[in-house]
Coordinates of C-alpha atoms in Angstrom, one line a residue:
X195 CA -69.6 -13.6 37.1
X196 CA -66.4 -12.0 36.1
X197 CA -66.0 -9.0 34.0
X198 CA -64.4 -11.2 31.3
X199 CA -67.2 -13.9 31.3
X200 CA -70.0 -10.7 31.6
X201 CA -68.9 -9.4 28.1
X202 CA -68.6 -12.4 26.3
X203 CA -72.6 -13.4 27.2
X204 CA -73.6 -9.5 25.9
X205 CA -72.0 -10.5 22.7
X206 CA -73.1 -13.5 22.2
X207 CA -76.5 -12.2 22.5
X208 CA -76.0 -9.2 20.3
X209 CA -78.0 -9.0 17.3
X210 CA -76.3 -9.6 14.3
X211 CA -78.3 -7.1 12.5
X212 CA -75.7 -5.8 9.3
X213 CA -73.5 -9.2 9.9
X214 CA -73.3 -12.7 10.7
X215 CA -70.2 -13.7 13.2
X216 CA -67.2 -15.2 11.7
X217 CA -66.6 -18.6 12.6
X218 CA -62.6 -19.4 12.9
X219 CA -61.6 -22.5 11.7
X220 CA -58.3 -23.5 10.6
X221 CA -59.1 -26.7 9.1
X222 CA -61.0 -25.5 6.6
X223 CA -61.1 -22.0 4.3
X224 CA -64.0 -20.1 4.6
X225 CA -65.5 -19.1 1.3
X226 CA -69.0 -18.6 -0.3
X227 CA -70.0 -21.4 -2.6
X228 CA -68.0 -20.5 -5.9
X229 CA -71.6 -20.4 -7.6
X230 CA -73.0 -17.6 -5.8
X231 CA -73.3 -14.8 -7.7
X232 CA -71.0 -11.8 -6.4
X233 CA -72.1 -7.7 -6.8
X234 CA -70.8 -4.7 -7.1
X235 CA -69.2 -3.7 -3.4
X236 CA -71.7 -0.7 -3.1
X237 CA -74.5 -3.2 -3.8
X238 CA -73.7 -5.8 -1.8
X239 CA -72.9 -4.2 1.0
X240 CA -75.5 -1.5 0.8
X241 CA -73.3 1.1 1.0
X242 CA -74.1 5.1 0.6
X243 CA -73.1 6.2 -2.9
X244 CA -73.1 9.7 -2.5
X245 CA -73.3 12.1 0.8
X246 CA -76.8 13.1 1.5
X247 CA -76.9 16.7 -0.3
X248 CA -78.9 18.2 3.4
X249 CA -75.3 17.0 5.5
X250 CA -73.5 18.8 2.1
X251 CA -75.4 21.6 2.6
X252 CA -74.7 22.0 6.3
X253 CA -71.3 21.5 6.1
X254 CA -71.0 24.4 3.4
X255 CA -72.5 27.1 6.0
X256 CA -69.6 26.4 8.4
X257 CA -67.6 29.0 10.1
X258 CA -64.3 27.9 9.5
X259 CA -63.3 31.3 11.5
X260 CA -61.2 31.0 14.2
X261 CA -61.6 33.6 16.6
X262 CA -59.1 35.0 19.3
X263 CA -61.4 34.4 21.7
X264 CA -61.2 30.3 20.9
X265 CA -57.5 30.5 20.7
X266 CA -57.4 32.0 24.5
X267 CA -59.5 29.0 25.4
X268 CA -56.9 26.7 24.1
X269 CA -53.2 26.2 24.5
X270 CA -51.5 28.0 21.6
X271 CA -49.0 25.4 20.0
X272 CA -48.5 27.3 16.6
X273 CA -44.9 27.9 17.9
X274 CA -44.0 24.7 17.9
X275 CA -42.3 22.2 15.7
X276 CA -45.2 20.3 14.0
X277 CA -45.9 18.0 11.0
X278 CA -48.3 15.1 9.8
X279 CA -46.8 11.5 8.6
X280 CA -49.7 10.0 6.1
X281 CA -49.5 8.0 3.2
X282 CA -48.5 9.8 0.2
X283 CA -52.5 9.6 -1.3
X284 CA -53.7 10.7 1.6
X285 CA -56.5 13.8 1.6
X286 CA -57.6 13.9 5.2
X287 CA -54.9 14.7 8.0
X288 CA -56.2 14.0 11.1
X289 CA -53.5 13.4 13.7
X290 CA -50.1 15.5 13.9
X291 CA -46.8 14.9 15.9
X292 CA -45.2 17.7 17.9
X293 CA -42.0 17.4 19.8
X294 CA -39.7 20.5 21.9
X295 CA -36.1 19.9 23.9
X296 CA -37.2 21.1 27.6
X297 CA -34.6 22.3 29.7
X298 CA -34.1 19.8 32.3
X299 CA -32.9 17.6 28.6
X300 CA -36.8 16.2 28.3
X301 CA -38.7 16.6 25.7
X302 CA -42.3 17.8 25.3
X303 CA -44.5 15.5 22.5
X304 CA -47.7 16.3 21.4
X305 CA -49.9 14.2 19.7
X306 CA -52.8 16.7 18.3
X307 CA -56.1 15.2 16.9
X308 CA -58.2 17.4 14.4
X309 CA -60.9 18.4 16.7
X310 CA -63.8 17.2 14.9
X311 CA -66.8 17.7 17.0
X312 CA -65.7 21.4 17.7
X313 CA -67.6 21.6 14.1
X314 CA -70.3 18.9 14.3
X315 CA -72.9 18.7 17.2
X316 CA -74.6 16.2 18.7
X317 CA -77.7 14.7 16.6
X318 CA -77.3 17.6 14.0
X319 CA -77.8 16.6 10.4
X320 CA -74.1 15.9 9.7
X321 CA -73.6 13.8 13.2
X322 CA -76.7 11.4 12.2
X323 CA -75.3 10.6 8.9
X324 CA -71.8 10.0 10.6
X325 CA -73.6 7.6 12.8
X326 CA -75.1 6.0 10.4
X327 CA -72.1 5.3 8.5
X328 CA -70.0 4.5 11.8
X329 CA -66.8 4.6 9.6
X330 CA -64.7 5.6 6.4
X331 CA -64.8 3.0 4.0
X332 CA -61.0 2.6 1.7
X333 CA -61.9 0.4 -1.2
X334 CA -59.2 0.4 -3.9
X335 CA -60.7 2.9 -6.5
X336 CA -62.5 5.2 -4.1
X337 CA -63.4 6.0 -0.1
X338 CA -66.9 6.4 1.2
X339 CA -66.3 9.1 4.0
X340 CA -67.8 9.3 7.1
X341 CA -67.6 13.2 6.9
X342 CA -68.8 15.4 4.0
X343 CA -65.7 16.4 2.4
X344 CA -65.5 19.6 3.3
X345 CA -64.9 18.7 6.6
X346 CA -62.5 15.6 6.0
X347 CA -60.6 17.2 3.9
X348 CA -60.7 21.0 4.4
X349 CA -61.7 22.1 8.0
X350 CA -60.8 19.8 10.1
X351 CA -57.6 18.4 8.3
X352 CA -54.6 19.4 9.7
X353 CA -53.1 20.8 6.8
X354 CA -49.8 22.5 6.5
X355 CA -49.5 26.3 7.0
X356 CA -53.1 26.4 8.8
X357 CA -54.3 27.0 11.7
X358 CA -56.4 24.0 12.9
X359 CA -58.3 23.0 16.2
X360 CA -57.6 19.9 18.1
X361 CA -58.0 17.7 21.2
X362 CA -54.3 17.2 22.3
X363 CA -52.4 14.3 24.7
X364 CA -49.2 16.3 25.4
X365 CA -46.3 14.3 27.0
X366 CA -43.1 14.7 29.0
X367 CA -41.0 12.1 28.1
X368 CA -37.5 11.7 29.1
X369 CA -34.8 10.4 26.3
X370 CA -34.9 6.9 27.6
X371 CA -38.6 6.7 26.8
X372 CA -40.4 7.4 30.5
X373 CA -43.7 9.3 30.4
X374 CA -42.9 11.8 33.1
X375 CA -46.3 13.1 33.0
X376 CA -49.2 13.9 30.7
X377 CA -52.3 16.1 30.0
X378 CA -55.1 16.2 28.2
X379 CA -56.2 19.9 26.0
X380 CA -58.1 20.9 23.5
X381 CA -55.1 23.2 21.6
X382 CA -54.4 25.3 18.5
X383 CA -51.3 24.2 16.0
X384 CA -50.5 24.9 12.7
X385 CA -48.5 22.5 10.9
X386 CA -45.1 23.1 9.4
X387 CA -44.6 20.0 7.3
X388 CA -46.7 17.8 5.6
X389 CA -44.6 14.4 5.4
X390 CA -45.0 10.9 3.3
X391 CA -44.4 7.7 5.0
X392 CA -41.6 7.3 2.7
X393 CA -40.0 10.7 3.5
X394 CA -39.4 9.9 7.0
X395 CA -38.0 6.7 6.1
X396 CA -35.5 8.4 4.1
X397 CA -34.7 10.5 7.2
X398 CA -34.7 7.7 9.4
X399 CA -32.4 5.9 7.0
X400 CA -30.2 8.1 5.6
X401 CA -30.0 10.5 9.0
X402 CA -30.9 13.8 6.7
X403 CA -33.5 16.2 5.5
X404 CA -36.3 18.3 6.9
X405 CA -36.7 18.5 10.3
X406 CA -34.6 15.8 10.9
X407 CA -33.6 16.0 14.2
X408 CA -36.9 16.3 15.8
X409 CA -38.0 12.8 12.9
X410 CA -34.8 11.2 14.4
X411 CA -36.0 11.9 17.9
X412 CA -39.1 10.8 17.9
X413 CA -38.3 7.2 16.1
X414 CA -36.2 6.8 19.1
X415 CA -38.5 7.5 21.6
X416 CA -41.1 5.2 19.5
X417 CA -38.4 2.4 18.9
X418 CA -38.4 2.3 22.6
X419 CA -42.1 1.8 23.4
X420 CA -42.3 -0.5 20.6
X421 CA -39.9 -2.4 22.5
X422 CA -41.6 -1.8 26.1
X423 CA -45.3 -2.9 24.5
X424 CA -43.1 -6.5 23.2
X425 CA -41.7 -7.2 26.4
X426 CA -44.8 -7.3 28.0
X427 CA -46.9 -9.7 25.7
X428 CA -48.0 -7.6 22.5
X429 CA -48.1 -9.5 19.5
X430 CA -46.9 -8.1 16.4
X431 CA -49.5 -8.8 13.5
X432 CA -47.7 -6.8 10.4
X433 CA -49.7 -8.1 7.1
X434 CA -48.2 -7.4 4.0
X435 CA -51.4 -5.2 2.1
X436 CA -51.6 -5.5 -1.3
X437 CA -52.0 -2.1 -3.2
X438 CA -52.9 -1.2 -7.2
X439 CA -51.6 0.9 -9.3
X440 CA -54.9 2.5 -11.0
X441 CA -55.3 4.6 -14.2
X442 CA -57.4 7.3 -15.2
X443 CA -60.2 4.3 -16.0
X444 CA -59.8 3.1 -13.1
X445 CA -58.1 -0.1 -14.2
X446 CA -55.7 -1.5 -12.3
X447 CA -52.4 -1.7 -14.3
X448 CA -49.9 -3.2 -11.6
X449 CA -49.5 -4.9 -8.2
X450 CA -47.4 -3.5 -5.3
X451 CA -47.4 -4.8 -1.7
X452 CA -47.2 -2.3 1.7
X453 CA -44.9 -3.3 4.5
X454 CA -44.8 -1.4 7.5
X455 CA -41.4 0.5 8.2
X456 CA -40.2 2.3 11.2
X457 CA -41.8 5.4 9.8
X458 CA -45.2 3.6 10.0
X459 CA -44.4 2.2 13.6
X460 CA -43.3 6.0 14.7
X461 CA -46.9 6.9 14.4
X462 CA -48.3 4.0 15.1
X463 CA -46.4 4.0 18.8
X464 CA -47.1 7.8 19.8
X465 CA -51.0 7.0 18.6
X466 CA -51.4 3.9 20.7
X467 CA -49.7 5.9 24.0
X468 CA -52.5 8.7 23.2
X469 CA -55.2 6.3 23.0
X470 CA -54.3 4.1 26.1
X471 CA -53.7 7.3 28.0
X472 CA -57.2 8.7 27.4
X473 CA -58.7 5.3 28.5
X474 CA -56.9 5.3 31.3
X475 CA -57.4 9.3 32.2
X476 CA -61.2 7.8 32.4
X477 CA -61.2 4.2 33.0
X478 CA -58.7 4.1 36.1
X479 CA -61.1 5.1 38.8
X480 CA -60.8 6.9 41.8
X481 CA -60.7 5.6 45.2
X482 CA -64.1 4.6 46.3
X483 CA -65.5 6.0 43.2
X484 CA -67.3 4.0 40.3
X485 CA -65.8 4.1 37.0
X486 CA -67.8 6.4 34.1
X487 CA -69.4 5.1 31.3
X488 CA -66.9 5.7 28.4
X489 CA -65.8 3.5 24.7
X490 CA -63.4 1.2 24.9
X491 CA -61.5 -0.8 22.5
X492 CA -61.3 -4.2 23.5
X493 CA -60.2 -7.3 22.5
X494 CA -60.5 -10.3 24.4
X495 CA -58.2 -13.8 25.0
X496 CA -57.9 -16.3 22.0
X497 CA -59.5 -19.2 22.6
X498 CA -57.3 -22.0 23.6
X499 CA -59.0 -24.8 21.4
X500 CA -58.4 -22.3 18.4
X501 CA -54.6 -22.1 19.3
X502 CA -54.2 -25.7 19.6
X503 CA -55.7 -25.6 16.2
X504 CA -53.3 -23.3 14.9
X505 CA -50.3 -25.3 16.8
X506 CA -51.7 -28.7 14.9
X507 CA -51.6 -26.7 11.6
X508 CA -47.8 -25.0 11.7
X509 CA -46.6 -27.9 12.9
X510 CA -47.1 -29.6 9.5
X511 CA -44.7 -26.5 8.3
X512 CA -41.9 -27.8 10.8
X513 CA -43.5 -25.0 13.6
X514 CA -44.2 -24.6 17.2
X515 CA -46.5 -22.8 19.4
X516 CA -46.9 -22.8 22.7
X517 CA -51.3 -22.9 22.8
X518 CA -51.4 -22.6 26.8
X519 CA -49.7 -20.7 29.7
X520 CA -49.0 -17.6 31.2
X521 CA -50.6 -14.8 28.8
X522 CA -47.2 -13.1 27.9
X523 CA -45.7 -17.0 27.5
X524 CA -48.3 -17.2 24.7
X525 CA -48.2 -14.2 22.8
X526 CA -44.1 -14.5 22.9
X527 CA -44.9 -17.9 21.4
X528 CA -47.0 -16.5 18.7
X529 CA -44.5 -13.7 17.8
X530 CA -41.6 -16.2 17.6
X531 CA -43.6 -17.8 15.1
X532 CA -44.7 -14.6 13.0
X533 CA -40.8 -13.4 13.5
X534 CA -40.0 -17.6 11.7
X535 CA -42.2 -17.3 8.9
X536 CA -41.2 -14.2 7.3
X537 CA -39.8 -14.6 3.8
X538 CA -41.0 -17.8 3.7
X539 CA -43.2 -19.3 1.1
X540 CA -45.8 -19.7 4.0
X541 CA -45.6 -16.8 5.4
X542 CA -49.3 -15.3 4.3
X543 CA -50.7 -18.3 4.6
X544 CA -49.7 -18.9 8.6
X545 CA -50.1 -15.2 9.1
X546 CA -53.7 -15.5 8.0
X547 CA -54.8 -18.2 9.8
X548 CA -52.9 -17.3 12.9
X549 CA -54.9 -13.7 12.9
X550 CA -58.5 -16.2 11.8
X551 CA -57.4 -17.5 15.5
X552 CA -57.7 -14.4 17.3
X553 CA -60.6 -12.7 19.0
X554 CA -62.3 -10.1 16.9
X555 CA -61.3 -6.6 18.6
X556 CA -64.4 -4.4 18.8
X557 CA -65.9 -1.5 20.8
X558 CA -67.5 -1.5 24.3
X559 CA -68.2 0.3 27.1
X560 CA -67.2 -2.7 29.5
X561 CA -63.6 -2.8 29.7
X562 CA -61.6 -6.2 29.8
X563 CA -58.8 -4.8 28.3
X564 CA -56.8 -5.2 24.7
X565 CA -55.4 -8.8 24.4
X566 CA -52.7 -8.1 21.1
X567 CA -51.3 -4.7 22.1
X568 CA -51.4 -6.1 26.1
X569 CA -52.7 -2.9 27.3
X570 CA -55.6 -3.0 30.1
X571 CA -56.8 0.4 29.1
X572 CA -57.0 1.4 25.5
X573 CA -59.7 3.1 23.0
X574 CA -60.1 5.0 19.5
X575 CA -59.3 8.4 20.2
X576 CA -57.1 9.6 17.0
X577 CA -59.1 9.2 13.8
X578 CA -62.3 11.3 14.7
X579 CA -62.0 12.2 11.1
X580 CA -62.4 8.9 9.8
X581 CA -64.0 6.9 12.7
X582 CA -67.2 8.1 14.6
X583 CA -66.2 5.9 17.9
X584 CA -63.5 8.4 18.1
X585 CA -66.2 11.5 18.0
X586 CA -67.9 9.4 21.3
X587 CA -64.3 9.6 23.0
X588 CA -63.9 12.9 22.5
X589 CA -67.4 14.3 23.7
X590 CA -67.1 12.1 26.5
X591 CA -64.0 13.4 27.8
X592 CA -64.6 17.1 27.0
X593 CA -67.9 16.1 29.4
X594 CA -66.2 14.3 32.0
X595 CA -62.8 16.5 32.4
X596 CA -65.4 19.2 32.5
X597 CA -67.3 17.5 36.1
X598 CA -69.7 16.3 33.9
X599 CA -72.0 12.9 35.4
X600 CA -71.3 9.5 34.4
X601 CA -73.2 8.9 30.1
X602 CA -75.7 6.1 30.0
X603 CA -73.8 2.7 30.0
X604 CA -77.0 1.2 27.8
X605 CA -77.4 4.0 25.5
X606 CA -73.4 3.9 24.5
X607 CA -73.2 0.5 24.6
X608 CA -75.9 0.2 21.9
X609 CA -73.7 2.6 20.0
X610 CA -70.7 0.6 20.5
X611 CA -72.6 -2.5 19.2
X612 CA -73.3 -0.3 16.0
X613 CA -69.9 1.1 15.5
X614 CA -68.7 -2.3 15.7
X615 CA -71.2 -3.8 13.1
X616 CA -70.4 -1.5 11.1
X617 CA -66.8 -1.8 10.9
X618 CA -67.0 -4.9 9.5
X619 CA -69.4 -4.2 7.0
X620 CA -66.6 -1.6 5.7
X621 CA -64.2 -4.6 6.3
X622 CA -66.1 -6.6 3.8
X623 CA -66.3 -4.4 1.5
X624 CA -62.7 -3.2 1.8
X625 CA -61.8 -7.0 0.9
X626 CA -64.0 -7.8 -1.5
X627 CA -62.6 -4.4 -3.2
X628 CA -59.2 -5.9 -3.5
X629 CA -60.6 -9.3 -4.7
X630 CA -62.4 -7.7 -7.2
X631 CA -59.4 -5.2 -8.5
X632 CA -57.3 -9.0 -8.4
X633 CA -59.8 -10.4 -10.8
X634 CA -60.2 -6.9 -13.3
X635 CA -55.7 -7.1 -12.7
X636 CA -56.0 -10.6 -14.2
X637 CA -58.0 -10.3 -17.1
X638 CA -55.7 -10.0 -19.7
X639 CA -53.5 -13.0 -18.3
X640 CA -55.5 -15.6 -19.6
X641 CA -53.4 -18.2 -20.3
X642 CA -50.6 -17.4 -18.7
X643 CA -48.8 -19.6 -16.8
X644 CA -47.9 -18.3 -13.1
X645 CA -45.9 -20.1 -10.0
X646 CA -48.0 -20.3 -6.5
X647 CA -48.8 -21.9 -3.2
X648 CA -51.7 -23.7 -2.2
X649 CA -53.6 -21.5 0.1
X650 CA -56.6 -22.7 0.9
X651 CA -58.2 -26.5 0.7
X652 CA -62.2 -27.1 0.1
X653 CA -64.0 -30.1 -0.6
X654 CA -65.1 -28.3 -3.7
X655 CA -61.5 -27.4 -5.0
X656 CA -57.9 -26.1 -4.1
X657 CA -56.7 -22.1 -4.0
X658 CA -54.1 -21.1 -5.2
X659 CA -52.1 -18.0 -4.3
X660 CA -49.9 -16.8 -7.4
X661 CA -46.7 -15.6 -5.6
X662 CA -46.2 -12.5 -7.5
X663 CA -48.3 -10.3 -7.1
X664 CA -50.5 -12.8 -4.2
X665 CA -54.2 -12.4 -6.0
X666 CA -55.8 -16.5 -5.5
X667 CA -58.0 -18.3 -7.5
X668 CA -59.7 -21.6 -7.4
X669 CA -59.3 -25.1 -9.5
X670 CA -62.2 -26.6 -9.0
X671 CA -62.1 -30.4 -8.0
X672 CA -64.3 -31.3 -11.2
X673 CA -61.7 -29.9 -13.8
X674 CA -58.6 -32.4 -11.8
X675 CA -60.0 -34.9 -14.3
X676 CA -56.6 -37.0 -14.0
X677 CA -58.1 -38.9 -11.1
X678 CA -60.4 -38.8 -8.2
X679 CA -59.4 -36.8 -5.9
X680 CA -60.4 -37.1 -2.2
X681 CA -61.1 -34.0 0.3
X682 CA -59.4 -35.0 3.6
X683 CA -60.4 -32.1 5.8
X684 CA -57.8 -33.3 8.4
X685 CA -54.9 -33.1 6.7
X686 CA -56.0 -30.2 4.7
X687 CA -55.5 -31.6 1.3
X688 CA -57.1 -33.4 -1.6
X689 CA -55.7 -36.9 -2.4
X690 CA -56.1 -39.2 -5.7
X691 CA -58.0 -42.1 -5.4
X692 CA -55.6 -44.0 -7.8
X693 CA -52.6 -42.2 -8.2
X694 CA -52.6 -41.2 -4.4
X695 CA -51.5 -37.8 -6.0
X696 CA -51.5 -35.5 -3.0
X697 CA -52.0 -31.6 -2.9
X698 CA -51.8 -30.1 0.1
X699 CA -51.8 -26.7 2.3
X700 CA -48.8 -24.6 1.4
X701 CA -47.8 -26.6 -1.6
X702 CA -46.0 -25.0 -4.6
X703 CA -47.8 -25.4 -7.3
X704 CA -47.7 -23.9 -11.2
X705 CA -51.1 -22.5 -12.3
X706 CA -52.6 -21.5 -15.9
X707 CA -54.9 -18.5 -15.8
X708 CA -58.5 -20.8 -16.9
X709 CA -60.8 -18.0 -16.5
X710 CA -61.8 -14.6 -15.1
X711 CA -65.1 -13.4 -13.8
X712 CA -65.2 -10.4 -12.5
X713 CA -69.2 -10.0 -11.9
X714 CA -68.6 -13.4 -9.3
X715 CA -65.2 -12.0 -8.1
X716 CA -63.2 -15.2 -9.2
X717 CA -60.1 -16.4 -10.4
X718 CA -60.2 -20.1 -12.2
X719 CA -56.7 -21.8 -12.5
X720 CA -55.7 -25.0 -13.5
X721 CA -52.8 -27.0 -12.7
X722 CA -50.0 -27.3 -14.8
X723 CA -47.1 -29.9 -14.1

């Protein structure tokens, strides 16, 4: 049986303990009957509202001290040009960006990663509760941390102007982008800059400002491993997020979308070369030596009956895809076809469905590689803040760069399962989040009359995606009282039995705000000519 085949009969036999699997279909939109009544996202989802006050207490009696003799067990980095790129709302800094000129006309990055389990210990109050909660949770008024704040936000954040312990990937990279060579350290650094995404655009874009040579340097280097991770089959999925605007209520009072810039892809680049080269440092195995147990993130093939799906469903947009082939023949295919639809009125809709075609990624300790970024090593080594898979890659490696035996493949493989569970939970909730702050947005629009594009197609009604500000809502079948109207699942749309009215996937379409209810999580439209 092949290592491929091997992981995908574990998870199919995984129990689905906190979720059920997601069934991709293109054909038709996945939804919970509109009747269902919806709860609160702490409720529903069973998440914890407050951190336990024993893990509080714990975290308070910290030493945040650190001694000389620590920094002599370390490399000392405090010298060195330093900063943090995060969103401009952002309270926990857990990954920073070094860079120096070498003299043979190299440079020296560092990618330094607060050095979480330095403070929290294996199966100590604090570690079980991270456990438990696998994972930060971002919904759109508040996060659930994984960490007691203290922690997440004080100790182990890399803040500016303080010293801070971390687990470090330094590289030697030449200016043409070639890793010469690269190690692995638990370091010391202090920060000298705390940026914004949007400050390092600026830089990047107007070629000025604070530390702008070493900003400028770096999005060159990234620019070219952005390029090198393309040319070999990665697949660029860049969603457009949708963000509020909240006041001091809580009340969302406007709509703004997120697009990744280069400043975003300059982290994102120098994170992904940190994480595949700490699954590699592990996973490559020696000569007549059997791999060690270690956490992977992997995600495997799309299937090929769900790409010919997706190829059936473009092409009634004017689209191709190429569903079968050579692996890198494929996922050119489907970037071609991401790169087409932007700015299009289709573009969310096709980027959605293409992503429902994928393979879910997820965490493992048997390795078949990463599928969209077309890496054969990679894992979750940067966000130990944030993400407790992380933690597991860092106590693994300190054990195994330290001689340490091979961890029990069964044992971490359970935990993997949980991590992964877990992470969609907080996916769930993250979405529903949105879809609720959508609904509170919209509550005052009654009436109103908004431009939109059909975006989904159920035998119990159409969606509707209002192109402004992208929050959907359903007309229900029942309230089309002009005719009626037949679901053809096929050809994803309704037609009239007597008018043969059509409305179909990706139409444009003008919708009246019916009805809001924010308790169910629904928009109700109706269509106006």
């Amino acid at each position: 049986m092949t290592k491929k085949k091997k992981h995908k009969k574990q998870q199919q036999s995984r129990s689905k303990k906190f979720f059920k699997k997601e069934k991709i279909k293109v054909k038709v939109r996945e939804e919970r009957s509109p009747k269902k009544s919806r709860q609160t996202e702490a409720v529903e989802f069973k998440l914890p509202e407050k951190y336990p006050e024993e893990a509080e207490a714990e975290a308070a009696k910290i030493d945040v001290t650190i001694t000389e003799d620590e920094i002599a067990r370390r490399l000392d980095y405090r010298d060195v040009v330093t900063f943090t790129i995060d969103p401009k709302d952002a309270k926990d800094f857990d990954d920073a960006l070094s860079i120096k000129e070498l003299a043979n006309g190299n440079y020296e990055i560092g990618v330094h990663i607060a050095d979480v389990t330095h403070y929290v210990k294996p199966n100590d109050v604090i570690d079980k509760e991270a456990y438990a909660r696998a994972t930060s949770i971002y919904l759109v008024d508040k996060v659930i941390p994984m960490l007691p704040e203290k922690l997440c936000n004080m100790v182990c954040s890399l803040r500016p102007d303080e010293d801070k312990l971390t687990y470090s990937v330094i590289f030697e990279m030449t200016p043409k982008g070639v890793v010469k060579s690269s190690r692995i350290t638990k370091a010391v650094i202090r920060s000298n800059r705390r940026f914004t995404y949007d400050e390092v655009q600026e830089i990047i874009e107007g070629g000025s400002g604070d530390y702008s040579k070493e900003v400028l340097a770096l999005n060159e280097l990234a620019k070219i491993l952005r390029d090198n991770r393309f040319s070999v089959g990665a697949i660029s999925f860049e969603r457009v997020e949708v963000r509020f605007e909240i006041d001091e209520n809580g009340k969302p009072i406007n709509v703004w979308f997120k697009e990744a810039k280069e400043s975003n892809n300059l982290v994102e680049e120098f994170m992904l070369l940190a994480n595949r080269t700490v699954a590699e440092t592990i996973g490559k195995a020696k000569k007549n030596e059997k791999p060690k147990t270690f956490v992977y993130r992997i995600h495997d093939e799309p299937n090929r009956f769900q790409l010919q799906n997706l190829s059936e469903f473009i092409s009634k947009f004017g689209y191709k895809l190429k569903p079968d082939g050579e692996r890198t023949e494929v996922s050119k295919s489907i970037n071609r076809l991401l790169d087409k639809v932007v700015g299009t009125r289709e573009q969310n809709l096709i980027e959605t469905v293409a992503l429902r075609s994928m393979a879910k990624a997820v965490y493992s300790t048997n390795n078949i590689g990463h599928y969209g970024l077309a890496f054969d090593y990679y894992t979750h080594f940067t966000s130990p803040i944030r993400r407790y898979p992380d933690m597991m890659v860092h106590r693994l490696l300190s054990h195994y760069l330290s001689g340490g035996d091979s961890a029990d493949k069964n044992q971490f493989e359970e935990y993997c399962a949980h991590c992964s569970d877990m992470e969609q939970v907080a996916v769930g909730a993250e979405r529903d989040s949105i879809k609720s702050k959508q609904v509170e947005f919209m509550s005052d629009k009654v009436g109103q009359v908004f431009s939109g594009v059909i975006s989904g197609v159920t035998e119990w009604g159409i969606y509707v995606e209002i192109t402004v500000n992208k929050c959907e809502g359903m007309v229900p079948i029942r309230d089309m009282d002009d005719d009626y109207y037949i679901y053809d699942e096929k050809n994803y749309c309704v037609t009239g039995k007597r008018t043969k009215k059509k409305y179909t996937l990706g139409d444009d379409v003008n919708v009246m705000v019916e009805s809001t209810n924010l308790e169910k999580k629904q928009l109700t439209f109706a269509l106006v000519p």
